[in-house]
């Protein structure tokens, strides 16, 4: 749209507000407030980075998984994470974000990713618990995002959610297998549960009374539910699964609240969440360094592919141009 | 997911061009836009599209089209571009009253 035929700013804002109010989707070339665009780019980029960094904690186990079956499953899962990252980077690009710039921001630590991926995975039970807790929490977060007001983000989420269910189920199945094994294996599962439970609850972000961006995101219908509501859903969903599995969730305050019809649970250590988000988690430096190294080591491949494409294009268009010139 | 026609001539750092990907889910269906990706050339776009958008048998055929090659109408729904079809109710079968007892119409 050129300058001259552009309607006034008020009319554009009004049209945007009406689109949100009617629960319709905002599409890439629509006018949108700068705050909406920036919020979305930040959220989608962080989400994309989380998928990409999320390949690392489990990727370490691909070569160490105890059977070909488990290796194949893990490989497919980690491939999915890469795919999810790419869907999301594409969605961010529709808002005018630059792909190289997003990568640059990740490997220089200027853009964040989910705090959960800064925790280590010392045992194979961690692979199962990540699938069960972390992907379970991701599902709680992402299902409502399928109705997010920004079209490309919502559509990416539909695709992601379809695939995420496999991730959660393979994790739970892995744990069921270990729980029916030796005493040592059961202890390994419980240890992983103890280590991942609280960080998983932290994935939903700070509590509502301390989540400055939430209100605006909900007004714009980017987010549909508050952090605390999603955290509660996750707890309610997970407790019966833990009982079935035969593990104990490490929270003495966890109990069924008849009146609310939901579980009461303790407060995660939000100071820890803030520390990990700000870069001081157990594996922050390792994760970012590894991503940066992979990016730098891959530079020659990207250059070679670009050179090949250029040569190929020249071969196909070259002679015509020469003739035309002659 | 680009639905682009953003003037995507590539970033200043010369990254690969953006492609829009269309997948035919099965024989008998149209190709449908599923999203976008970056690739150095057409062949890589198809390979990447296969790995990215058809990991679970979602397609039997893929089109990869450079985003810059797509011509698109203006984004505004109120654009007069679509006005010609707005007031022609007689193009719809429900415009015509036919008695209930006339069969097969």
Short mmCIF file of C-alpha atoms in Angstrom, two decimals:
data_model
loop_
_atom_site.label_atom_id
_atom_site.label_comp_id
_atom_site.label_asym_id
_atom_site.label_seq_id
_atom_site.Cartn_x
_atom_site.Cartn_y
_atom_site.Cartn_z
CA UNK A 1 0.00 0.00 0.00
CA UNK A 2 1.49 3.36 -0.97
CA UNK A 3 1.63 6.42 1.21
CA UNK A 4 -1.05 8.30 -0.72
CA UNK A 5 -3.80 5.71 -0.51
CA UNK A 6 -3.12 4.77 3.11
CA UNK A 7 -6.12 5.38 5.33
CA UNK A 8 -5.60 7.34 8.56
CA UNK A 9 -3.92 5.73 11.54
CA UNK A 10 -7.17 5.77 13.52
CA UNK A 11 -9.04 3.88 10.82
CA UNK A 12 -6.28 1.26 10.68
CA UNK A 13 -6.24 0.84 14.44
CA UNK A 14 -10.02 0.57 14.44
CA UNK A 15 -9.97 -2.09 11.77
CA UNK A 16 -7.28 -4.03 13.66
CA UNK A 17 -9.22 -3.80 16.94
CA UNK A 18 -12.38 -4.98 15.21
CA UNK A 19 -10.54 -7.97 13.72
CA UNK A 20 -9.33 -8.98 17.19
CA UNK A 21 -12.76 -8.35 18.75
CA UNK A 22 -14.47 -10.53 16.12
CA UNK A 23 -11.95 -13.27 16.94
CA UNK A 24 -10.64 -13.21 13.41
CA UNK A 25 -7.01 -13.75 12.53
CA UNK A 26 -4.50 -11.05 11.73
CA UNK A 27 -2.54 -11.96 8.60
CA UNK A 28 1.01 -10.98 7.59
CA UNK A 29 0.28 -8.02 5.34
CA UNK A 30 -2.43 -6.50 7.53
CA UNK A 31 -1.70 -3.28 9.32
CA UNK A 32 -0.90 -3.99 12.98
CA UNK A 33 0.26 -1.86 15.92
CA UNK A 34 4.03 -1.81 16.33
CA UNK A 35 3.70 -3.20 19.87
CA UNK A 36 1.73 -6.17 18.59
CA UNK A 37 4.35 -6.88 15.95
CA UNK A 38 7.25 -6.56 18.40
CA UNK A 39 5.56 -8.70 21.05
CA UNK A 40 4.88 -11.42 18.51
CA UNK A 41 8.39 -11.37 17.06
CA UNK A 42 9.83 -11.66 20.56
CA UNK A 43 7.49 -14.48 21.56
CA UNK A 44 7.78 -16.46 18.32
CA UNK A 45 11.57 -16.03 18.19
CA UNK A 46 11.93 -17.24 21.78
CA UNK A 47 9.69 -20.13 20.98
CA UNK A 48 11.73 -21.01 17.87
CA UNK A 49 15.01 -20.73 19.78
CA UNK A 50 13.59 -23.02 22.47
CA UNK A 51 12.86 -25.71 19.90
CA UNK A 52 16.35 -25.43 18.43
CA UNK A 53 18.17 -25.41 21.77
CA UNK A 54 15.76 -28.11 22.93
CA UNK A 55 17.43 -30.54 20.56
CA UNK A 56 20.57 -30.57 22.72
CA UNK A 57 19.59 -32.09 26.08
CA UNK A 58 18.06 -35.13 24.39
CA UNK A 59 20.33 -35.19 21.36
CA UNK A 60 23.14 -36.23 23.67
CA UNK A 61 21.31 -39.50 24.23
CA UNK A 62 20.81 -40.51 20.60
CA UNK A 63 24.07 -42.44 20.44
CA UNK A 64 23.65 -43.76 23.97
CA UNK A 65 20.01 -44.91 23.88
CA UNK A 66 19.84 -48.58 24.93
CA UNK A 67 18.23 -50.03 21.79
CA UNK A 68 17.78 -49.33 18.10
CA UNK A 69 14.09 -48.73 18.80
CA UNK A 70 14.83 -46.04 21.36
CA UNK A 71 17.49 -44.51 19.13
CA UNK A 72 15.06 -44.29 16.19
CA UNK A 73 12.35 -42.75 18.37
CA UNK A 74 14.73 -40.20 19.85
CA UNK A 75 16.10 -39.34 16.44
CA UNK A 76 12.60 -38.70 15.11
CA UNK A 77 11.75 -36.59 18.11
CA UNK A 78 14.85 -34.42 17.84
CA UNK A 79 14.16 -34.03 14.10
CA UNK A 80 10.68 -32.81 15.00
CA UNK A 81 12.17 -30.20 17.33
CA UNK A 82 14.25 -28.91 14.43
CA UNK A 83 11.12 -28.81 12.29
CA UNK A 84 9.19 -26.94 14.96
CA UNK A 85 11.97 -24.38 15.14
CA UNK A 86 11.80 -23.89 11.38
CA UNK A 87 7.99 -23.49 11.29
CA UNK A 88 8.37 -20.82 13.94
CA UNK A 89 11.27 -18.97 12.31
CA UNK A 90 9.14 -18.83 9.16
CA UNK A 91 6.25 -17.38 11.15
CA UNK A 92 8.58 -14.76 12.65
CA UNK A 93 9.78 -13.86 9.16
CA UNK A 94 6.24 -13.01 8.08
CA UNK A 95 6.42 -10.18 10.63
CA UNK A 96 9.52 -8.74 9.03
CA UNK A 97 12.09 -10.45 11.27
CA UNK A 98 15.30 -11.46 9.52
CA UNK A 99 16.34 -15.10 9.87
CA UNK A 100 20.07 -14.41 10.12
CA UNK A 101 19.40 -11.72 12.66
CA UNK A 102 17.36 -14.10 14.82
CA UNK A 103 20.16 -16.69 14.76
CA UNK A 104 22.65 -13.98 15.59
CA UNK A 105 20.57 -12.86 18.57
CA UNK A 106 20.38 -16.41 19.88
CA UNK A 107 24.09 -17.19 19.62
CA UNK A 108 25.09 -13.87 21.16
CA UNK A 109 22.68 -14.34 24.05
CA UNK A 110 20.55 -11.32 23.19
CA UNK A 111 17.36 -13.34 22.78
CA UNK A 112 16.12 -15.89 25.29
CA UNK A 113 14.81 -19.42 25.05
CA UNK A 114 12.88 -21.54 27.52
CA UNK A 115 14.63 -21.86 30.88
CA UNK A 116 13.97 -25.61 30.96
CA UNK A 117 16.65 -26.46 28.41
CA UNK A 118 19.37 -25.16 30.70
CA UNK A 119 19.10 -28.19 32.94
CA UNK A 120 21.37 -31.22 32.40
CA UNK A 121 20.32 -34.72 31.30
CA UNK A 122 22.67 -37.04 33.21
CA UNK A 123 20.58 -40.24 32.94
CA UNK A 124 18.45 -41.94 30.30
CA UNK A 125 15.39 -41.52 32.53
CA UNK A 126 15.74 -37.80 31.82
CA UNK A 127 14.77 -38.50 28.21
CA UNK A 128 11.52 -40.05 29.42
CA UNK A 129 10.79 -37.33 31.94
CA UNK A 130 11.45 -34.59 29.38
CA UNK A 131 8.90 -36.18 27.07
CA UNK A 132 6.38 -36.57 29.85
CA UNK A 133 6.83 -33.26 31.76
CA UNK A 134 8.45 -30.84 29.36
CA UNK A 135 6.50 -31.84 26.28
CA UNK A 136 3.37 -32.19 28.41
CA UNK A 137 3.86 -28.62 29.64
CA UNK A 138 4.54 -27.51 26.08
CA UNK A 139 1.23 -29.06 25.01
CA UNK A 140 -0.61 -27.14 27.76
CA UNK A 141 1.00 -23.96 26.51
CA UNK A 142 0.65 -24.61 22.81
CA UNK A 143 -2.86 -25.98 22.41
CA UNK A 144 -4.42 -22.58 23.24
CA UNK A 145 -1.88 -20.93 20.94
CA UNK A 146 -3.53 -22.75 18.01
CA UNK A 147 -6.18 -20.01 18.40
CA UNK A 148 -3.69 -17.19 18.72
CA UNK A 149 -4.78 -14.05 16.90
CA UNK A 150 -1.81 -14.04 14.52
CA UNK A 151 -2.60 -16.43 11.67
CA UNK A 152 0.86 -17.80 10.79
CA UNK A 153 1.69 -18.39 14.47
CA UNK A 154 -1.59 -20.18 15.08
CA UNK A 155 -1.13 -22.37 12.00
CA UNK A 156 2.43 -23.26 13.02
CA UNK A 157 1.07 -24.27 16.42
CA UNK A 158 -1.53 -26.57 14.89
CA UNK A 159 1.26 -28.41 13.12
CA UNK A 160 3.46 -28.49 16.22
CA UNK A 161 0.68 -29.75 18.49
CA UNK A 162 -0.11 -32.63 16.17
CA UNK A 163 3.48 -33.79 16.49
CA UNK A 164 3.95 -33.01 20.17
CA UNK A 165 1.57 -35.73 21.30
CA UNK A 166 4.02 -38.37 20.02
CA UNK A 167 6.75 -36.74 22.11
CA UNK A 168 4.79 -36.92 25.31
CA UNK A 169 3.62 -40.48 24.75
CA UNK A 170 7.05 -41.88 23.89
CA UNK A 171 8.39 -40.33 27.09
CA UNK A 172 5.67 -41.82 29.24
CA UNK A 173 6.04 -45.21 27.60
CA UNK A 174 9.80 -45.11 28.15
CA UNK A 175 9.21 -44.43 31.86
CA UNK A 176 6.61 -47.20 32.13
CA UNK A 177 9.19 -49.59 30.70
CA UNK A 178 11.81 -48.49 33.21
CA UNK A 179 9.33 -48.66 36.09
CA UNK A 180 8.66 -52.29 35.29
CA UNK A 181 12.40 -52.98 35.36
CA UNK A 182 14.86 -53.24 38.22
CA UNK A 183 14.90 -51.38 41.53
CA UNK A 184 17.79 -49.33 40.17
CA UNK A 185 15.80 -48.31 37.12
CA UNK A 186 12.83 -47.26 39.24
CA UNK A 187 15.12 -45.18 41.42
CA UNK A 188 16.55 -43.58 38.30
CA UNK A 189 13.05 -42.54 37.17
CA UNK A 190 12.19 -41.11 40.59
CA UNK A 191 15.46 -39.18 40.63
CA UNK A 192 14.69 -37.67 37.23
CA UNK A 193 11.16 -36.77 38.36
CA UNK A 194 12.59 -35.07 41.45
CA UNK A 195 14.96 -33.00 39.36
CA UNK A 196 12.53 -32.00 36.57
CA UNK A 197 9.26 -31.35 38.41
CA UNK A 198 9.92 -27.83 39.65
CA UNK A 199 11.76 -26.59 36.55
CA UNK A 200 8.81 -27.90 34.51
CA UNK A 201 6.37 -25.82 36.57
CA UNK A 202 8.63 -22.82 35.99
CA UNK A 203 8.22 -23.24 32.22
CA UNK A 204 4.89 -21.45 32.47
CA UNK A 205 6.69 -18.27 33.46
CA UNK A 206 6.40 -15.96 36.44
CA UNK A 207 3.17 -15.85 38.48
CA UNK A 208 0.35 -13.69 37.10
CA UNK A 209 0.88 -10.86 39.57
CA UNK A 210 4.46 -10.54 38.33
CA UNK A 211 4.06 -11.07 34.59
CA UNK A 212 4.17 -7.60 33.05
CA UNK A 213 3.50 -8.53 29.41
CA UNK A 214 0.74 -11.05 30.00
CA UNK A 215 -2.19 -8.67 30.22
CA UNK A 216 -1.44 -6.96 26.94
CA UNK A 217 -0.80 -10.27 25.17
CA UNK A 218 -4.14 -11.53 26.37
CA UNK A 219 -5.93 -8.34 25.26
CA UNK A 220 -4.43 -8.90 21.82
CA UNK A 221 -5.44 -12.57 22.03
CA UNK A 222 -1.88 -13.66 21.33
CA UNK A 223 -2.15 -15.54 24.62
CA UNK A 224 -5.44 -17.08 25.66
CA UNK A 225 -4.76 -18.09 29.28
CA UNK A 226 -2.64 -16.73 32.10
CA UNK A 227 0.60 -18.39 33.26
CA UNK A 228 -0.95 -19.56 36.53
CA UNK A 229 -4.00 -21.04 34.82
CA UNK A 230 -1.81 -23.05 32.45
CA UNK A 231 0.42 -24.17 35.33
CA UNK A 232 -2.66 -25.39 37.20
CA UNK A 233 -3.87 -27.30 34.14
CA UNK A 234 -0.50 -28.99 33.85
CA UNK A 235 -0.55 -30.08 37.50
CA UNK A 236 -4.12 -31.37 37.21
CA UNK A 237 -3.22 -33.32 34.11
CA UNK A 238 0.04 -34.77 35.47
CA UNK A 239 -0.85 -35.93 38.99
CA UNK A 240 -3.00 -38.90 37.90
CA UNK A 241 -0.33 -39.85 35.36
CA UNK A 242 2.29 -39.87 38.16
CA UNK A 243 0.06 -42.10 40.28
CA UNK A 244 -0.38 -44.52 37.43
CA UNK A 245 3.35 -44.60 36.84
CA UNK A 246 4.09 -45.12 40.53
CA UNK A 247 6.34 -42.11 41.13
CA UNK A 248 6.07 -39.39 43.76
CA UNK A 249 5.97 -35.74 42.73
CA UNK A 250 8.37 -33.88 45.05
CA UNK A 251 5.88 -31.42 46.53
CA UNK A 252 4.67 -31.91 50.14
CA UNK A 253 1.90 -29.35 49.56
CA UNK A 254 0.41 -31.23 46.63
CA UNK A 255 -3.12 -32.40 47.45
CA UNK A 256 -6.58 -32.60 45.89
CA UNK A 257 -8.79 -29.65 46.73
CA UNK A 258 -12.35 -30.92 46.75
CA UNK A 259 -13.84 -27.45 46.82
CA UNK A 260 -11.93 -26.15 43.81
CA UNK A 261 -12.01 -29.47 42.01
CA UNK A 262 -8.31 -29.00 41.31
CA UNK A 263 -4.99 -29.79 42.92
CA UNK A 264 -3.32 -27.41 45.36
CA UNK A 265 0.43 -27.27 44.96
CA UNK A 266 3.49 -25.48 46.30
CA UNK A 267 5.16 -22.40 44.85
CA UNK A 268 8.07 -22.94 42.47
CA UNK A 269 11.28 -21.10 43.30
CA UNK A 270 10.79 -18.12 41.01
CA UNK A 271 14.13 -16.68 42.07
CA UNK A 272 15.71 -19.74 40.46
CA UNK A 273 13.62 -19.16 37.32
CA UNK A 274 14.90 -15.58 37.11
CA UNK A 275 18.49 -16.73 37.61
CA UNK A 276 18.24 -19.34 34.86
CA UNK A 277 16.48 -16.95 32.45
CA UNK A 278 19.12 -14.30 33.01
CA UNK A 279 21.85 -16.76 32.00
CA UNK A 280 22.93 -18.32 35.25
CA UNK A 281 21.49 -21.83 34.92
CA UNK A 282 23.46 -25.07 35.03
CA UNK A 283 23.92 -25.32 31.25
CA UNK A 284 23.24 -21.87 29.72
CA UNK A 285 26.78 -21.25 28.53
CA UNK A 286 27.17 -24.78 27.19
CA UNK A 287 23.93 -24.66 25.19
CA UNK A 288 24.61 -21.32 23.54
CA UNK A 289 28.25 -22.15 22.83
CA UNK A 290 27.24 -25.39 21.16
CA UNK A 291 24.66 -23.64 19.00
CA UNK A 292 27.20 -20.98 18.02
CA UNK A 293 29.83 -23.58 17.18
CA UNK A 294 27.37 -25.53 15.05
CA UNK A 295 26.42 -22.35 13.21
CA UNK A 296 30.02 -21.34 12.59
CA UNK A 297 31.10 -24.85 11.61
CA UNK A 298 28.22 -24.97 9.13
CA UNK A 299 29.22 -21.75 7.38
CA UNK A 300 31.15 -23.54 4.61
CA UNK A 301 28.14 -25.72 3.83
CA UNK A 302 25.88 -22.69 3.44
CA UNK A 303 28.47 -20.96 1.29
CA UNK A 304 29.00 -24.06 -0.87
CA UNK A 305 25.27 -24.44 -1.42
CA UNK A 306 24.95 -20.79 -2.38
CA UNK A 307 27.92 -21.09 -4.77
CA UNK A 308 26.45 -24.22 -6.33
CA UNK A 309 23.09 -22.51 -6.77
CA UNK A 310 24.73 -19.46 -8.35
CA UNK A 311 26.76 -21.60 -10.76
CA UNK A 312 23.72 -23.66 -11.67
CA UNK A 313 21.65 -20.54 -12.32
CA UNK A 314 24.43 -19.01 -14.42
CA UNK A 315 24.67 -22.17 -16.54
CA UNK A 316 20.96 -22.06 -17.26
CA UNK A 317 20.53 -18.38 -17.89
CA UNK A 318 24.03 -17.51 -19.04
CA UNK A 319 23.98 -18.48 -22.75
CA UNK A 320 20.66 -16.75 -23.40
CA UNK A 321 21.96 -13.56 -21.96
CA UNK A 322 25.13 -13.82 -24.05
CA UNK A 323 23.14 -14.33 -27.22
CA UNK A 324 20.90 -11.44 -26.38
CA UNK A 325 23.93 -9.29 -25.83
CA UNK A 326 25.42 -10.40 -29.13
CA UNK B 1 4.12 -19.78 6.84
CA UNK B 2 4.99 -16.74 4.99
CA UNK B 3 2.07 -15.91 2.65
CA UNK B 4 4.57 -13.39 1.79
CA UNK B 5 5.00 -11.33 -1.09
CA UNK B 6 7.13 -9.33 1.28
CA UNK B 7 9.83 -7.88 -0.90
CA UNK B 8 12.07 -10.77 0.11
CA UNK B 9 15.11 -10.19 -1.99
CA UNK B 10 17.20 -11.87 0.68
CA UNK B 11 18.87 -10.26 3.63
CA UNK B 12 21.87 -8.01 3.27
CA UNK B 13 24.03 -10.91 4.45
CA UNK B 14 22.94 -12.83 1.38
CA UNK B 15 20.94 -15.63 2.98
CA UNK B 16 19.10 -18.15 0.85
CA UNK B 17 15.87 -17.08 -0.85
CA UNK B 18 12.49 -17.73 0.70
CA UNK B 19 10.26 -20.36 -0.88
CA UNK B 20 6.54 -20.92 -0.35
CA UNK B 21 5.66 -24.60 -0.09
CA UNK B 22 2.47 -26.23 -1.39
CA UNK B 23 1.64 -29.86 -0.68
CA UNK B 24 -0.88 -32.20 -2.34
CA UNK B 25 -2.11 -34.35 0.54
CA UNK B 26 -3.34 -37.14 -1.67
CA UNK B 27 -4.45 -37.75 -5.21
CA UNK B 28 -7.60 -35.85 -6.04
CA UNK B 29 -6.84 -32.86 -3.82
CA UNK B 30 -5.38 -29.47 -4.69
CA UNK B 31 -1.95 -28.45 -3.57
CA UNK B 32 -2.36 -26.40 -0.40
CA UNK B 33 0.00 -23.78 1.01
CA UNK B 34 1.64 -25.23 4.13
CA UNK B 35 4.34 -22.70 4.95
CA UNK B 36 7.67 -21.43 3.81
CA UNK B 37 11.35 -22.21 4.09
CA UNK B 38 14.72 -21.00 2.89
CA UNK B 39 16.86 -22.89 0.39
CA UNK B 40 19.78 -22.14 -1.90
CA UNK B 41 18.01 -23.43 -5.01
CA UNK B 42 14.89 -25.21 -6.27
CA UNK B 43 16.19 -28.70 -5.65
CA UNK B 44 17.18 -27.95 -2.09
CA UNK B 45 13.79 -26.29 -1.56
CA UNK B 46 12.06 -29.53 -2.54
CA UNK B 47 14.31 -31.68 -0.36
CA UNK B 48 13.92 -29.37 2.61
CA UNK B 49 10.17 -29.21 2.06
CA UNK B 50 10.01 -33.00 2.08
CA UNK B 51 11.92 -33.15 5.38
CA UNK B 52 10.06 -30.25 6.94
CA UNK B 53 6.45 -30.67 5.83
CA UNK B 54 5.99 -34.36 4.99
CA UNK B 55 7.69 -36.27 7.81
CA UNK B 56 4.47 -38.20 8.40
CA UNK B 57 3.19 -38.99 4.92
CA UNK B 58 1.39 -35.66 4.63
CA UNK B 59 1.96 -35.40 0.90
CA UNK B 60 2.30 -37.07 -2.48
CA UNK B 61 3.48 -34.00 -4.36
CA UNK B 62 5.23 -30.76 -3.47
CA UNK B 63 5.44 -27.38 -5.21
CA UNK B 64 8.16 -24.96 -4.12
CA UNK B 65 7.72 -21.41 -5.40
CA UNK B 66 10.04 -18.49 -4.79
CA UNK B 67 8.15 -16.00 -2.63
CA UNK B 68 9.25 -13.17 -4.89
CA UNK B 69 7.55 -14.89 -7.86
CA UNK B 70 4.09 -14.72 -6.31
CA UNK B 71 1.77 -11.95 -7.45
CA UNK B 72 -0.68 -11.07 -4.70
CA UNK B 73 -3.71 -8.84 -4.32
CA UNK B 74 -3.68 -6.05 -1.75
CA UNK B 75 -4.08 -7.30 1.82
CA UNK B 76 -6.96 -5.02 2.77
CA UNK B 77 -10.30 -6.82 2.82
CA UNK B 78 -12.03 -3.56 2.04
CA UNK B 79 -9.99 -3.14 -1.09
CA UNK B 80 -12.26 -2.36 -4.06
CA UNK B 81 -10.44 -5.14 -5.93
CA UNK B 82 -13.09 -7.60 -4.73
CA UNK B 83 -16.01 -5.19 -5.06
CA UNK B 84 -17.29 -6.57 -8.38
CA UNK B 85 -18.50 -9.78 -6.72
CA UNK B 86 -20.01 -8.03 -3.71
CA UNK B 87 -23.39 -7.06 -5.17
CA UNK B 88 -24.20 -9.92 -7.52
CA UNK B 89 -26.50 -12.08 -5.46
CA UNK B 90 -27.98 -13.49 -8.69
CA UNK B 91 -24.78 -15.51 -9.10
CA UNK B 92 -25.91 -17.75 -6.23
CA UNK B 93 -28.48 -20.53 -6.72
CA UNK B 94 -30.37 -19.46 -3.59
CA UNK B 95 -31.29 -16.19 -5.39
CA UNK B 96 -33.97 -18.04 -7.37
CA UNK B 97 -37.31 -19.09 -5.89
CA UNK B 98 -38.40 -22.44 -7.26
CA UNK B 99 -41.59 -24.14 -6.04
CA UNK B 100 -40.98 -27.00 -3.58
CA UNK B 101 -42.73 -29.57 -5.78
CA UNK B 102 -40.44 -29.13 -8.80
CA UNK B 103 -38.12 -32.15 -8.65
CA UNK B 104 -34.35 -32.33 -9.16
CA UNK B 105 -33.54 -28.62 -9.23
#
